[in-house]
Amino acid sequence: MVSDRSGWWRDPRILDGLGPGLAGLFPDSPTVVVSPEVTGFLVGPLVARAAGAGFVEAYRQGARRPIAEPMTWVEIPADHRGEPQHLGVRTHLIGTHDRVLIVDDWASTGAQSRALSTLVGNLGATVIGTAVIVNECPPSVDDIRGLLDGADL
């Protein structure tokens, strides 16, 4: 989902504040930010820079030619469209010492966050939470924090 419904990618003031704003939702000093493609690749590096952390891409399986490096994959039972997907990271980029902040633009069900949390845990790292621009998840999904919720838009 490319969620630029409001044109926020176009506004330099919003872009300037997104990284610090999202990083501030989890001031627990992550060592790395992990974000799923597509829009996570825009937001994740902004947050990593603001948090003084590195950035690791979580690729969608089948979206491009295979990555030559060893990958660790996890299944998302259903994404926001109700379709199963797989997300993967380059295995060597996340270690047991890492404190991972998952970052995305939008959360509707929390499925991607749960899947990435499982993947990161399988690699021995610690997830400190998920930060999103818009959080539309039900209240039972308590590990996701957003700058906005659906009612704000």
XYZ file of C-alpha atoms in Angstrom:
153
model
C 0.000 0.000 0.000
C 1.399 3.353 -0.951
C -0.299 5.503 1.636
C 0.523 9.027 0.551
C -3.151 9.912 0.781
C -2.403 13.315 2.213
C 0.615 14.253 0.080
C 2.952 14.081 3.088
C 5.904 12.852 0.981
C 5.701 16.168 -0.899
C 5.941 18.409 2.158
C 9.567 18.955 3.297
C 8.478 20.025 6.797
C 6.581 16.787 7.300
C 9.493 14.728 5.963
C 11.828 16.601 8.295
C 9.691 15.749 11.317
C 8.760 12.147 10.504
C 12.046 10.565 11.536
C 12.327 12.277 14.924
C 8.592 11.922 15.538
C 8.518 8.184 14.935
C 11.836 7.588 16.719
C 10.438 9.475 19.712
C 7.607 6.952 20.087
C 10.228 4.415 21.263
C 13.122 6.249 22.940
C 14.681 2.880 23.847
C 17.796 3.339 21.675
C 17.365 0.851 18.839
C 20.501 -0.348 17.099
C 18.641 -0.994 13.855
C 15.368 -0.078 12.161
C 13.642 -2.719 10.025
C 10.986 -1.647 7.526
C 8.975 -3.529 4.902
C 8.894 -2.430 1.309
C 7.550 -0.292 -0.298
C 6.836 2.799 1.756
C 8.795 1.456 4.710
C 11.869 2.023 2.557
C 11.031 5.749 2.607
C 10.146 6.084 6.275
C 12.609 3.623 7.819
C 15.821 5.465 6.905
C 14.375 8.739 8.249
C 13.741 7.060 11.603
C 17.096 5.261 11.622
C 18.908 8.540 11.070
C 16.962 10.264 13.858
C 17.557 7.355 16.249
C 21.254 6.994 15.439
C 20.595 3.446 14.243
C 21.220 1.416 11.119
C 18.572 0.424 8.584
C 17.660 -3.017 7.222
C 15.172 -3.564 4.413
C 12.491 -6.255 4.702
C 11.816 -7.366 1.128
C 8.620 -8.884 -0.242
C 9.256 -12.278 -1.752
C 8.814 -12.356 -5.508
C 8.835 -8.583 -5.884
C 12.143 -8.606 -7.776
C 14.891 -10.926 -8.818
C 16.347 -12.957 -5.943
C 18.856 -11.360 -3.600
C 22.216 -13.140 -3.789
C 22.871 -13.058 -0.034
C 21.312 -15.519 2.440
C 17.843 -14.372 3.488
C 15.612 -15.185 6.441
C 11.916 -15.223 5.520
C 8.666 -15.124 7.450
C 5.095 -15.574 6.264
C 2.459 -12.936 6.841
C -0.794 -14.931 7.066
C -2.734 -12.036 5.542
C -1.747 -8.502 4.649
C -4.051 -5.477 4.532
C -5.562 -6.886 1.302
C -6.150 -10.307 2.870
C -3.432 -11.984 0.788
C -0.618 -14.098 2.270
C 2.883 -12.697 1.731
C 6.470 -13.354 2.775
C 8.931 -10.786 4.092
C 12.651 -11.383 4.341
C 15.837 -9.701 5.499
C 19.470 -10.350 4.718
C 20.301 -12.754 7.525
C 23.725 -11.342 8.397
C 22.413 -7.799 8.955
C 20.590 -8.578 12.223
C 22.448 -10.095 15.163
C 21.717 -11.275 18.666
C 22.965 -7.969 20.111
C 20.495 -5.868 18.105
C 17.570 -3.905 19.502
C 15.154 -3.577 16.601
C 12.522 -0.936 15.970
C 10.070 -1.929 13.236
C 8.866 1.073 11.238
C 6.170 1.457 8.589
C 3.852 4.119 7.309
C 0.532 2.462 8.135
C -0.780 -0.379 10.297
C -4.289 -1.758 9.805
C -4.125 -5.246 11.307
C -0.641 -5.545 12.800
C 0.090 -8.612 10.632
C 3.333 -7.245 9.158
C 4.528 -6.109 12.572
C 3.822 -9.519 14.132
C 5.561 -11.310 11.256
C 8.632 -9.077 11.402
C 8.753 -9.442 15.191
C 8.822 -13.218 14.721
C 11.553 -12.950 12.081
C 13.698 -10.684 14.263
C 13.188 -12.971 17.258
C 14.189 -15.990 15.169
C 17.479 -14.199 14.463
C 18.029 -13.738 18.206
C 17.506 -9.974 18.299
C 15.131 -8.031 20.548
C 12.165 -6.076 19.182
C 11.464 -2.892 21.115
C 8.234 -2.128 19.224
C 6.650 -0.898 16.015
C 6.300 2.778 15.101
C 3.954 3.865 12.307
C 2.659 7.135 10.959
C -0.979 5.957 11.064
C -2.166 3.234 13.441
C -5.592 1.826 12.599
C -5.102 -1.403 14.560
C -7.651 -2.493 17.137
C -6.800 -1.705 20.780
C -5.807 -5.343 21.355
C -2.688 -4.732 19.238
C -0.661 -2.982 21.924
C 2.897 -3.117 20.571
C 2.263 -0.626 17.752
C 2.451 3.114 18.356
C 1.423 5.712 15.807
C 1.708 9.434 15.340
C -1.907 9.416 14.113
C -4.868 7.078 14.164
C -7.489 6.610 11.487
C -9.828 9.132 13.115
C -7.169 11.837 12.722
C -7.414 11.695 8.931
